[in-house]
Amino acid sequence: MFVLTFLTLTFQSEFFKIPFLSAESLKELFFLRLPYSLSLIIILFAHEMGHFLAARYYGIQVTWPYFIPIPLAPIGTMGAVIRILEPIRNKKQLFDIGIWGPLMSLILSVPCYVIGIYMSSLVPMESVKGNSGIISFGESIFTIFVNQWILGPFNPAIQDVWIHPLAQAGWVGLLVTAINLLPFGQLDGGHVIYSVFGEKYRNWIYYLFICFLFLCLWNFSWLLWGFLIYFIIKIEHPFVPDSAVPLDRVRKIGGLLILFTLIFIFVPSPIQFGTDINRPGLAEEIWTSLKSVYSDL
């Protein structure tokens, strides 16, 4: 599955066309997308190995990562998973196993995106909007800052970023990390928030879920995620006993900090296709708001 995922990352929608492509076309496509596929598969592997090594440190049996290939653009995979084969014995173990996955993917995704943006370029927005062959990657607070810092200042209503495959890998890595950091059920964020706040978090986690559902007003795909969380992932975390020694201050602060990063890397509208790229993006709305504020001063 690892090799198959690498191929779907590299060839994406062209995966089924491989038998019909010439050797020259295959070679060109392979090396064009290699920075994306190689970087992203390393990010996904590091994420799962963070969980794997933390679990093995506590003597908990887990499987090796399973990669999930999806031969479709623009991502080419549904990520990777591991299965924990034994019960986690206390909240300290739960915290360490939960936090090391997103921490590892953050450590790799951030430099991938930053370095990739240095190799990216600006294009006129007219060439993007209304073009049915274009896929637009959404913006987070972090990506807006990096784009403006490296390529700007530029007006996102007039220009868009044509990202390098390495930046695309970093973007997907950050998206996967952000989804995993959602504070529900068996997601990594669910492990961390439950470990930090304990049973009392059940008093307010449903209110947080209702707030999450409002994201579907921004992008309809979050309604699907709401369905998956409610019926499959679950909103509440299963009970795990407290450890003999409560979580230390360093872990509590680290847990809150990594959950706080979700605000900066979360993408309200992740992907738009072709003629759907008409609504102003997050960067464009922030830019417009800033201009209106400064014009009133």
PDB file of C-alpha atoms in Angstrom:
ATOM      1  CA  MET A   1       0.000   0.000   0.000  1.00  0.00           C
ATOM      2  CA  PHE A   2       2.971   2.299   0.619  1.00  0.00           C
ATOM      3  CA  VAL A   3       4.196   1.909  -2.972  1.00  0.00           C
ATOM      4  CA  LEU A   4       0.668   2.210  -4.368  1.00  0.00           C
ATOM      5  CA  THR A   5       0.089   5.408  -2.363  1.00  0.00           C
ATOM      6  CA  PHE A   6       3.371   6.829  -3.655  1.00  0.00           C
ATOM      7  CA  LEU A   7       2.173   6.150  -7.211  1.00  0.00           C
ATOM      8  CA  THR A   8      -1.268   7.726  -6.658  1.00  0.00           C
ATOM      9  CA  LEU A   9       0.409  10.751  -5.054  1.00  0.00           C
ATOM     10  CA  THR A  10       2.689  11.091  -8.060  1.00  0.00           C
ATOM     11  CA  PHE A  11       0.265  10.395 -10.904  1.00  0.00           C
ATOM     12  CA  GLN A  12      -3.090  11.222  -9.217  1.00  0.00           C
ATOM     13  CA  SER A  13      -5.847  11.252 -11.884  1.00  0.00           C
ATOM     14  CA  GLU A  14      -3.376  10.011 -14.507  1.00  0.00           C
ATOM     15  CA  PHE A  15      -2.819   6.821 -12.470  1.00  0.00           C
ATOM     16  CA  PHE A  16      -5.216   4.794 -14.632  1.00  0.00           C
ATOM     17  CA  LYS A  17      -3.621   6.200 -17.794  1.00  0.00           C
ATOM     18  CA  ILE A  18      -0.144   4.866 -16.937  1.00  0.00           C
ATOM     19  CA  PRO A  19      -0.370   1.880 -19.368  1.00  0.00           C
ATOM     20  CA  PHE A  20      -1.255   4.274 -22.200  1.00  0.00           C
ATOM     21  CA  LEU A  21       1.377   6.955 -21.563  1.00  0.00           C
ATOM     22  CA  SER A  22       4.684   7.005 -23.391  1.00  0.00           C
ATOM     23  CA  ALA A  23       7.914   6.472 -21.483  1.00  0.00           C
ATOM     24  CA  GLU A  24       8.839  10.107 -22.055  1.00  0.00           C
ATOM     25  CA  SER A  25       5.488  11.353 -20.705  1.00  0.00           C
ATOM     26  CA  LEU A  26       5.767   9.089 -17.659  1.00  0.00           C
ATOM     27  CA  LYS A  27       9.278  10.321 -16.944  1.00  0.00           C
ATOM     28  CA  GLU A  28       8.274  13.975 -17.304  1.00  0.00           C
ATOM     29  CA  LEU A  29       5.207  13.574 -15.085  1.00  0.00           C
ATOM     30  CA  PHE A  30       7.140  11.575 -12.489  1.00  0.00           C
ATOM     31  CA  PHE A  31       9.889  14.146 -12.004  1.00  0.00           C
ATOM     32  CA  LEU A  32       7.422  17.052 -12.150  1.00  0.00           C
ATOM     33  CA  ARG A  33       5.412  15.699  -9.219  1.00  0.00           C
ATOM     34  CA  LEU A  34       8.197  13.921  -7.318  1.00  0.00           C
ATOM     35  CA  PRO A  35       8.779  16.872  -4.915  1.00  0.00           C
ATOM     36  CA  TYR A  36       5.088  16.659  -3.962  1.00  0.00           C
ATOM     37  CA  SER A  37       4.719  12.894  -3.627  1.00  0.00           C
ATOM     38  CA  LEU A  38       8.036  12.268  -1.870  1.00  0.00           C
ATOM     39  CA  SER A  39       7.598  15.155   0.583  1.00  0.00           C
ATOM     40  CA  LEU A  40       3.993  14.334   1.440  1.00  0.00           C
ATOM     41  CA  ILE A  41       4.570  10.625   1.944  1.00  0.00           C
ATOM     42  CA  ILE A  42       7.439  11.474   4.323  1.00  0.00           C
ATOM     43  CA  ILE A  43       5.137  13.877   6.218  1.00  0.00           C
ATOM     44  CA  LEU A  44       2.385  11.248   6.510  1.00  0.00           C
ATOM     45  CA  PHE A  45       4.871   8.559   7.529  1.00  0.00           C
ATOM     46  CA  ALA A  46       6.412  10.844  10.176  1.00  0.00           C
ATOM     47  CA  HIS A  47       2.948  11.647  11.556  1.00  0.00           C
ATOM     48  CA  GLU A  48       2.064   7.998  12.055  1.00  0.00           C
ATOM     49  CA  MET A  49       5.524   7.101  13.342  1.00  0.00           C
ATOM     50  CA  GLY A  50       5.092   9.784  16.000  1.00  0.00           C
ATOM     51  CA  HIS A  51       2.093   7.825  17.290  1.00  0.00           C
ATOM     52  CA  PHE A  52       3.838   4.484  16.727  1.00  0.00           C
ATOM     53  CA  LEU A  53       7.017   5.307  18.657  1.00  0.00           C
ATOM     54  CA  ALA A  54       5.133   6.948  21.530  1.00  0.00           C
ATOM     55  CA  ALA A  55       2.924   3.861  21.874  1.00  0.00           C
ATOM     56  CA  ARG A  56       5.880   1.473  21.735  1.00  0.00           C
ATOM     57  CA  TYR A  57       7.683   3.583  24.354  1.00  0.00           C
ATOM     58  CA  TYR A  58       4.891   2.654  26.770  1.00  0.00           C
ATOM     59  CA  GLY A  59       4.888  -0.986  25.665  1.00  0.00           C
ATOM     60  CA  ILE A  60       1.580  -0.709  23.804  1.00  0.00           C
ATOM     61  CA  GLN A  61       1.312  -2.897  20.718  1.00  0.00           C
ATOM     62  CA  VAL A  62       0.421  -1.066  17.503  1.00  0.00           C
ATOM     63  CA  THR A  63       0.466  -1.891  13.815  1.00  0.00           C
ATOM     64  CA  TRP A  64       2.771  -0.316  11.281  1.00  0.00           C
ATOM     65  CA  PRO A  65       1.174   2.554   9.308  1.00  0.00           C
ATOM     66  CA  TYR A  66      -1.401   1.668   6.657  1.00  0.00           C
ATOM     67  CA  PHE A  67      -1.398   4.086   3.715  1.00  0.00           C
ATOM     68  CA  ILE A  68      -4.652   4.761   1.863  1.00  0.00           C
ATOM     69  CA  PRO A  69      -4.210   5.471  -1.878  1.00  0.00           C
ATOM     70  CA  ILE A  70      -6.798   7.520  -3.771  1.00  0.00           C
ATOM     71  CA  PRO A  71      -5.989   7.961  -7.488  1.00  0.00           C
ATOM     72  CA  LEU A  72      -7.677  11.358  -7.743  1.00  0.00           C
ATOM     73  CA  ALA A  73      -6.423  14.938  -7.923  1.00  0.00           C
ATOM     74  CA  PRO A  74      -5.464  17.129  -6.201  1.00  0.00           C
ATOM     75  CA  ILE A  75      -4.174  15.110  -3.218  1.00  0.00           C
ATOM     76  CA  GLY A  76      -3.849  11.449  -4.216  1.00  0.00           C
ATOM     77  CA  THR A  77      -4.330   9.865  -0.789  1.00  0.00           C
ATOM     78  CA  MET A  78      -6.613   9.699   2.218  1.00  0.00           C
ATOM     79  CA  GLY A  79      -3.578   9.693   4.502  1.00  0.00           C
ATOM     80  CA  ALA A  80      -2.338   6.886   6.714  1.00  0.00           C
ATOM     81  CA  VAL A  81      -3.496   5.186   9.911  1.00  0.00           C
ATOM     82  CA  ILE A  82      -2.181   2.871  12.596  1.00  0.00           C
ATOM     83  CA  ARG A  83      -4.212   0.538  14.785  1.00  0.00           C
ATOM     84  CA  ILE A  84      -3.612   0.451  18.531  1.00  0.00           C
ATOM     85  CA  LEU A  85      -3.978  -3.186  19.562  1.00  0.00           C
ATOM     86  CA  GLU A  86      -4.091  -2.724  23.346  1.00  0.00           C
ATOM     87  CA  PRO A  87      -6.003  -0.378  25.649  1.00  0.00           C
ATOM     88  CA  ILE A  88      -4.221   2.851  26.566  1.00  0.00           C
ATOM     89  CA  ARG A  89      -3.821   2.636  30.328  1.00  0.00           C
ATOM     90  CA  ASN A  90      -3.909   6.268  31.448  1.00  0.00           C
ATOM     91  CA  LYS A  91      -4.213   9.871  30.275  1.00  0.00           C
ATOM     92  CA  LYS A  92      -0.461  10.511  30.303  1.00  0.00           C
ATOM     93  CA  GLN A  93       0.036   7.747  27.738  1.00  0.00           C
ATOM     94  CA  LEU A  94      -2.976   8.998  25.781  1.00  0.00           C
ATOM     95  CA  PHE A  95      -1.547  12.518  25.700  1.00  0.00           C
ATOM     96  CA  ASP A  96       1.902  11.459  24.513  1.00  0.00           C
ATOM     97  CA  ILE A  97       0.544   9.109  21.853  1.00  0.00           C
ATOM     98  CA  GLY A  98      -1.949  11.734  20.658  1.00  0.00           C
ATOM     99  CA  ILE A  99       0.375  14.731  20.477  1.00  0.00           C
ATOM    100  CA  TRP A 100       3.422  13.224  18.772  1.00  0.00           C
ATOM    101  CA  GLY A 101       1.627  12.595  15.465  1.00  0.00           C
ATOM    102  CA  PRO A 102       0.567  16.191  14.722  1.00  0.00           C
ATOM    103  CA  LEU A 103       3.802  17.499  16.231  1.00  0.00           C
ATOM    104  CA  MET A 104       5.879  15.486  13.752  1.00  0.00           C
ATOM    105  CA  SER A 105       3.764  16.481  10.752  1.00  0.00           C
ATOM    106  CA  LEU A 106       3.910  20.149  11.804  1.00  0.00           C
ATOM    107  CA  ILE A 107       7.702  20.023  12.105  1.00  0.00           C
ATOM    108  CA  LEU A 108       7.939  18.810   8.488  1.00  0.00           C
ATOM    109  CA  SER A 109       4.960  20.563   6.858  1.00  0.00           C
ATOM    110  CA  VAL A 110       5.913  24.101   7.898  1.00  0.00           C
ATOM    111  CA  PRO A 111       9.403  24.134   6.277  1.00  0.00           C
ATOM    112  CA  CYS A 112       8.020  22.308   3.209  1.00  0.00           C
ATOM    113  CA  TYR A 113       5.465  25.057   2.694  1.00  0.00           C
ATOM    114  CA  VAL A 114       7.871  27.925   3.385  1.00  0.00           C
ATOM    115  CA  ILE A 115      10.624  26.583   1.091  1.00  0.00           C
ATOM    116  CA  GLY A 116       8.024  25.734  -1.562  1.00  0.00           C
ATOM    117  CA  ILE A 117       6.634  29.278  -1.537  1.00  0.00           C
ATOM    118  CA  TYR A 118      10.132  30.598  -2.263  1.00  0.00           C
ATOM    119  CA  MET A 119       9.906  28.541  -5.483  1.00  0.00           C
ATOM    120  CA  SER A 120       6.336  29.663  -6.251  1.00  0.00           C
ATOM    121  CA  SER A 121       5.154  32.641  -8.290  1.00  0.00           C
ATOM    122  CA  LEU A 122       2.297  35.112  -8.579  1.00  0.00           C
ATOM    123  CA  VAL A 123      -0.229  34.942 -11.428  1.00  0.00           C
ATOM    124  CA  PRO A 124      -3.097  37.292 -12.379  1.00  0.00           C
ATOM    125  CA  MET A 125      -6.356  36.351 -10.666  1.00  0.00           C
ATOM    126  CA  GLU A 126      -8.146  36.584 -14.045  1.00  0.00           C
ATOM    127  CA  SER A 127      -6.224  33.510 -15.200  1.00  0.00           C
ATOM    128  CA  VAL A 128      -7.517  31.529 -12.207  1.00  0.00           C
ATOM    129  CA  LYS A 129     -11.165  32.465 -11.742  1.00  0.00           C
ATOM    130  CA  GLY A 130     -13.523  30.872 -14.212  1.00  0.00           C
ATOM    131  CA  ASN A 131     -10.904  28.439 -15.542  1.00  0.00           C
ATOM    132  CA  SER A 132     -12.430  24.958 -15.295  1.00  0.00           C
ATOM    133  CA  GLY A 133      -9.000  23.289 -15.250  1.00  0.00           C
ATOM    134  CA  ILE A 134      -7.734  25.158 -12.192  1.00  0.00           C
ATOM    135  CA  ILE A 135      -7.784  23.848  -8.613  1.00  0.00           C
ATOM    136  CA  SER A 136      -7.499  26.489  -5.896  1.00  0.00           C
ATOM    137  CA  PHE A 137      -6.022  25.634  -2.496  1.00  0.00           C
ATOM    138  CA  GLY A 138      -7.639  27.514   0.375  1.00  0.00           C
ATOM    139  CA  GLU A 139      -5.896  29.830   2.785  1.00  0.00           C
ATOM    140  CA  SER A 140      -5.177  29.734   6.495  1.00  0.00           C
ATOM    141  CA  ILE A 141      -3.807  32.533   8.652  1.00  0.00           C
ATOM    142  CA  PHE A 142      -0.400  30.835   8.448  1.00  0.00           C
ATOM    143  CA  THR A 143      -0.360  30.504   4.643  1.00  0.00           C
ATOM    144  CA  ILE A 144      -1.543  34.102   4.182  1.00  0.00           C
ATOM    145  CA  PHE A 145       1.317  35.338   6.377  1.00  0.00           C
ATOM    146  CA  VAL A 146       3.935  33.211   4.580  1.00  0.00           C
ATOM    147  CA  ASN A 147       2.657  34.142   1.107  1.00  0.00           C
ATOM    148  CA  GLN A 148       2.698  37.869   1.868  1.00  0.00           C
ATOM    149  CA  TRP A 149       6.054  37.663   3.666  1.00  0.00           C
ATOM    150  CA  ILE A 150       7.849  35.847   0.837  1.00  0.00           C
ATOM    151  CA  LEU A 151       6.011  36.916  -2.337  1.00  0.00           C
ATOM    152  CA  GLY A 152       4.354  40.137  -1.227  1.00  0.00           C
ATOM    153  CA  PRO A 153       3.032  42.467  -0.449  1.00  0.00           C
ATOM    154  CA  PHE A 154       0.396  41.731  -3.081  1.00  0.00           C
ATOM    155  CA  ASN A 155      -3.344  42.199  -3.391  1.00  0.00           C
ATOM    156  CA  PRO A 156      -5.031  38.740  -3.385  1.00  0.00           C
ATOM    157  CA  ALA A 157      -7.996  40.231  -5.256  1.00  0.00           C
ATOM    158  CA  ILE A 158      -5.675  40.877  -8.208  1.00  0.00           C
ATOM    159  CA  GLN A 159      -3.002  38.170  -7.918  1.00  0.00           C
ATOM    160  CA  ASP A 160      -2.955  34.551  -6.789  1.00  0.00           C
ATOM    161  CA  VAL A 161      -0.108  32.210  -5.814  1.00  0.00           C
ATOM    162  CA  TRP A 162       0.830  29.465  -8.278  1.00  0.00           C
ATOM    163  CA  ILE A 163       2.339  27.083  -5.745  1.00  0.00           C
ATOM    164  CA  HIS A 164       5.315  24.804  -6.282  1.00  0.00           C
ATOM    165  CA  PRO A 165       4.704  21.038  -5.712  1.00  0.00           C
ATOM    166  CA  LEU A 166       6.807  21.221  -2.530  1.00  0.00           C
ATOM    167  CA  ALA A 167       4.533  23.955  -1.154  1.00  0.00           C
ATOM    168  CA  GLN A 168       1.527  21.841  -2.150  1.00  0.00           C
ATOM    169  CA  ALA A 169       2.909  18.952  -0.069  1.00  0.00           C
ATOM    170  CA  GLY A 170       3.340  21.296   2.889  1.00  0.00           C
ATOM    171  CA  TRP A 171      -0.198  22.632   2.399  1.00  0.00           C
ATOM    172  CA  VAL A 172      -1.696  19.119   2.384  1.00  0.00           C
ATOM    173  CA  GLY A 173       0.420  18.176   5.408  1.00  0.00           C
ATOM    174  CA  LEU A 174      -0.932  21.195   7.292  1.00  0.00           C
ATOM    175  CA  LEU A 175      -4.506  20.364   6.234  1.00  0.00           C
ATOM    176  CA  VAL A 176      -4.145  16.763   7.458  1.00  0.00           C
ATOM    177  CA  THR A 177      -2.652  18.039  10.722  1.00  0.00           C
ATOM    178  CA  ALA A 178      -5.475  20.559  11.188  1.00  0.00           C
ATOM    179  CA  ILE A 179      -8.176  17.924  10.650  1.00  0.00           C
ATOM    180  CA  ASN A 180      -6.427  15.582  13.082  1.00  0.00           C
ATOM    181  CA  LEU A 181      -6.265  18.391  15.665  1.00  0.00           C
ATOM    182  CA  LEU A 182     -10.043  18.851  15.710  1.00  0.00           C
ATOM    183  CA  PRO A 183     -10.877  18.269  19.397  1.00  0.00           C
ATOM    184  CA  PHE A 184     -13.354  15.433  18.975  1.00  0.00           C
ATOM    185  CA  GLY A 185     -13.470  11.726  19.738  1.00  0.00           C
ATOM    186  CA  GLN A 186     -10.552   9.612  18.585  1.00  0.00           C
ATOM    187  CA  LEU A 187      -8.876  12.349  16.552  1.00  0.00           C
ATOM    188  CA  ASP A 188      -5.475  13.475  17.817  1.00  0.00           C
ATOM    189  CA  GLY A 189      -6.997  16.720  19.071  1.00  0.00           C
ATOM    190  CA  GLY A 190      -9.609  14.662  20.920  1.00  0.00           C
ATOM    191  CA  HIS A 191      -6.857  12.675  22.667  1.00  0.00           C
ATOM    192  CA  VAL A 192      -5.031  15.850  23.677  1.00  0.00           C
ATOM    193  CA  ILE A 193      -8.003  17.911  24.870  1.00  0.00           C
ATOM    194  CA  TYR A 194      -9.430  14.989  26.861  1.00  0.00           C
ATOM    195  CA  SER A 195      -6.043  14.333  28.480  1.00  0.00           C
ATOM    196  CA  VAL A 196      -5.653  17.988  29.476  1.00  0.00           C
ATOM    197  CA  PHE A 197      -9.192  18.729  30.721  1.00  0.00           C
ATOM    198  CA  GLY A 198     -10.346  15.272  31.808  1.00  0.00           C
ATOM    199  CA  GLU A 199     -13.976  14.291  32.308  1.00  0.00           C
ATOM    200  CA  LYS A 200     -15.155  17.879  32.816  1.00  0.00           C
ATOM    201  CA  TYR A 201     -14.629  18.548  29.109  1.00  0.00           C
ATOM    202  CA  ARG A 202     -17.824  16.558  28.438  1.00  0.00           C
ATOM    203  CA  ASN A 203     -19.776  19.527  29.848  1.00  0.00           C
ATOM    204  CA  TRP A 204     -18.890  21.754  26.887  1.00  0.00           C
ATOM    205  CA  ILE A 205     -17.592  19.608  24.011  1.00  0.00           C
ATOM    206  CA  TYR A 206     -21.043  19.474  22.349  1.00  0.00           C
ATOM    207  CA  TYR A 207     -21.210  23.281  22.291  1.00  0.00           C
ATOM    208  CA  LEU A 208     -17.828  23.252  20.558  1.00  0.00           C
ATOM    209  CA  PHE A 209     -19.188  20.759  18.020  1.00  0.00           C
ATOM    210  CA  ILE A 210     -22.166  23.036  17.274  1.00  0.00           C
ATOM    211  CA  CYS A 211     -19.740  25.905  16.639  1.00  0.00           C
ATOM    212  CA  PHE A 212     -17.797  23.607  14.301  1.00  0.00           C
ATOM    213  CA  LEU A 213     -20.954  22.900  12.279  1.00  0.00           C
ATOM    214  CA  PHE A 214     -21.240  26.600  11.426  1.00  0.00           C
ATOM    215  CA  LEU A 215     -18.216  26.076   9.158  1.00  0.00           C
ATOM    216  CA  CYS A 216     -20.550  24.439   6.627  1.00  0.00           C
ATOM    217  CA  LEU A 217     -21.859  27.960   5.932  1.00  0.00           C
ATOM    218  CA  TRP A 218     -18.364  28.695   4.605  1.00  0.00           C
ATOM    219  CA  ASN A 219     -17.743  25.375   2.860  1.00  0.00           C
ATOM    220  CA  PHE A 220     -20.266  22.554   2.471  1.00  0.00           C
ATOM    221  CA  SER A 221     -17.589  19.851   2.925  1.00  0.00           C
ATOM    222  CA  TRP A 222     -17.530  20.519   6.683  1.00  0.00           C
ATOM    223  CA  LEU A 223     -21.090  19.190   6.893  1.00  0.00           C
ATOM    224  CA  LEU A 224     -19.717  15.834   5.725  1.00  0.00           C
ATOM    225  CA  TRP A 225     -17.001  16.038   8.371  1.00  0.00           C
ATOM    226  CA  GLY A 226     -19.673  16.856  10.949  1.00  0.00           C
ATOM    227  CA  PHE A 227     -21.547  13.710   9.895  1.00  0.00           C
ATOM    228  CA  LEU A 228     -18.376  11.593  10.168  1.00  0.00           C
ATOM    229  CA  ILE A 229     -17.516  13.027  13.582  1.00  0.00           C
ATOM    230  CA  TYR A 230     -21.022  12.573  14.995  1.00  0.00           C
ATOM    231  CA  PHE A 231     -21.676   9.039  13.743  1.00  0.00           C
ATOM    232  CA  ILE A 232     -18.225   7.443  13.328  1.00  0.00           C
ATOM    233  CA  ILE A 233     -15.416   9.341  15.051  1.00  0.00           C
ATOM    234  CA  LYS A 234     -17.787  10.430  17.860  1.00  0.00           C
ATOM    235  CA  ILE A 235     -17.846  13.753  19.661  1.00  0.00           C
ATOM    236  CA  GLU A 236     -16.803  12.499  23.101  1.00  0.00           C
ATOM    237  CA  HIS A 237     -13.621  10.589  23.859  1.00  0.00           C
ATOM    238  CA  PRO A 238     -13.948   7.106  25.411  1.00  0.00           C
ATOM    239  CA  PHE A 239     -13.103   6.941  29.101  1.00  0.00           C
ATOM    240  CA  VAL A 240      -9.422   6.557  29.969  1.00  0.00           C
ATOM    241  CA  PRO A 241      -8.300   6.413  33.640  1.00  0.00           C
ATOM    242  CA  ASP A 242      -6.207   9.176  35.144  1.00  0.00           C
ATOM    243  CA  SER A 243      -2.508   8.426  35.527  1.00  0.00           C
ATOM    244  CA  ALA A 244      -1.035   7.924  39.002  1.00  0.00           C
ATOM    245  CA  VAL A 245       0.822  11.202  38.492  1.00  0.00           C
ATOM    246  CA  PRO A 246      -1.303  13.976  36.877  1.00  0.00           C
ATOM    247  CA  LEU A 247      -0.160  15.605  33.656  1.00  0.00           C
ATOM    248  CA  ASP A 248       2.732  17.938  34.381  1.00  0.00           C
ATOM    249  CA  ARG A 249       2.620  21.630  33.522  1.00  0.00           C
ATOM    250  CA  VAL A 250       4.861  21.215  30.463  1.00  0.00           C
ATOM    251  CA  ARG A 251       2.468  18.696  28.913  1.00  0.00           C
ATOM    252  CA  LYS A 252      -0.585  20.822  29.699  1.00  0.00           C
ATOM    253  CA  ILE A 253       0.974  23.940  28.172  1.00  0.00           C
ATOM    254  CA  GLY A 254       2.258  21.948  25.179  1.00  0.00           C
ATOM    255  CA  GLY A 255      -1.190  20.451  24.635  1.00  0.00           C
ATOM    256  CA  LEU A 256      -2.891  23.845  24.719  1.00  0.00           C
ATOM    257  CA  LEU A 257      -0.270  25.323  22.388  1.00  0.00           C
ATOM    258  CA  ILE A 258      -0.655  22.620  19.745  1.00  0.00           C
ATOM    259  CA  LEU A 259      -4.447  22.946  19.922  1.00  0.00           C
ATOM    260  CA  PHE A 260      -4.004  26.714  19.600  1.00  0.00           C
ATOM    261  CA  THR A 261      -2.013  26.205  16.378  1.00  0.00           C
ATOM    262  CA  LEU A 262      -5.237  24.849  14.873  1.00  0.00           C
ATOM    263  CA  ILE A 263      -6.468  28.456  14.676  1.00  0.00           C
ATOM    264  CA  PHE A 264      -3.502  29.410  12.483  1.00  0.00           C
ATOM    265  CA  ILE A 265      -3.336  26.373  10.166  1.00  0.00           C
ATOM    266  CA  PHE A 266      -7.068  25.679   9.765  1.00  0.00           C
ATOM    267  CA  VAL A 267      -8.406  26.250   6.233  1.00  0.00           C
ATOM    268  CA  PRO A 268     -12.103  27.280   6.253  1.00  0.00           C
ATOM    269  CA  SER A 269     -12.546  26.491   2.537  1.00  0.00           C
ATOM    270  CA  PRO A 270      -9.878  23.913   1.627  1.00  0.00           C
ATOM    271  CA  ILE A 271     -10.289  23.265  -2.106  1.00  0.00           C
ATOM    272  CA  GLN A 272     -12.266  24.915  -4.899  1.00  0.00           C
ATOM    273  CA  PHE A 273     -12.514  23.714  -8.471  1.00  0.00           C
ATOM    274  CA  GLY A 274     -12.557  25.740 -11.664  1.00  0.00           C
ATOM    275  CA  THR A 275     -15.561  27.990 -12.082  1.00  0.00           C
ATOM    276  CA  ASP A 276     -16.365  27.695  -8.352  1.00  0.00           C
ATOM    277  CA  ILE A 277     -13.404  29.988  -7.658  1.00  0.00           C
ATOM    278  CA  ASN A 278     -15.544  33.093  -7.446  1.00  0.00           C
ATOM    279  CA  ARG A 279     -16.058  33.696  -3.752  1.00  0.00           C
ATOM    280  CA  PRO A 280     -13.408  35.944  -2.161  1.00  0.00           C
ATOM    281  CA  GLY A 281     -10.821  33.904  -0.280  1.00  0.00           C
ATOM    282  CA  LEU A 282      -9.810  34.402   3.325  1.00  0.00           C
ATOM    283  CA  ALA A 283      -6.755  36.437   2.284  1.00  0.00           C
ATOM    284  CA  GLU A 284      -8.849  38.649   0.008  1.00  0.00           C
ATOM    285  CA  GLU A 285     -11.419  39.287   2.739  1.00  0.00           C
ATOM    286  CA  ILE A 286      -8.701  40.108   5.302  1.00  0.00           C
ATOM    287  CA  TRP A 287      -6.993  42.382   2.770  1.00  0.00           C
ATOM    288  CA  THR A 288     -10.275  44.202   2.048  1.00  0.00           C
ATOM    289  CA  SER A 289     -11.010  44.575   5.767  1.00  0.00           C
ATOM    290  CA  LEU A 290      -7.543  45.977   6.471  1.00  0.00           C
ATOM    291  CA  LYS A 291      -7.868  48.473   3.616  1.00  0.00           C
ATOM    292  CA  SER A 292     -11.225  49.657   4.911  1.00  0.00           C
ATOM    293  CA  VAL A 293      -9.831  50.045   8.449  1.00  0.00           C
ATOM    294  CA  TYR A 294      -6.792  52.036   7.310  1.00  0.00           C
ATOM    295  CA  SER A 295      -8.860  54.188   4.965  1.00  0.00           C
ATOM    296  CA  ASP A 296     -11.027  55.242   7.919  1.00  0.00           C
ATOM    297  CA  LEU A 297      -8.016  56.334   9.992  1.00  0.00           C
TER     298      LEU A 297
END
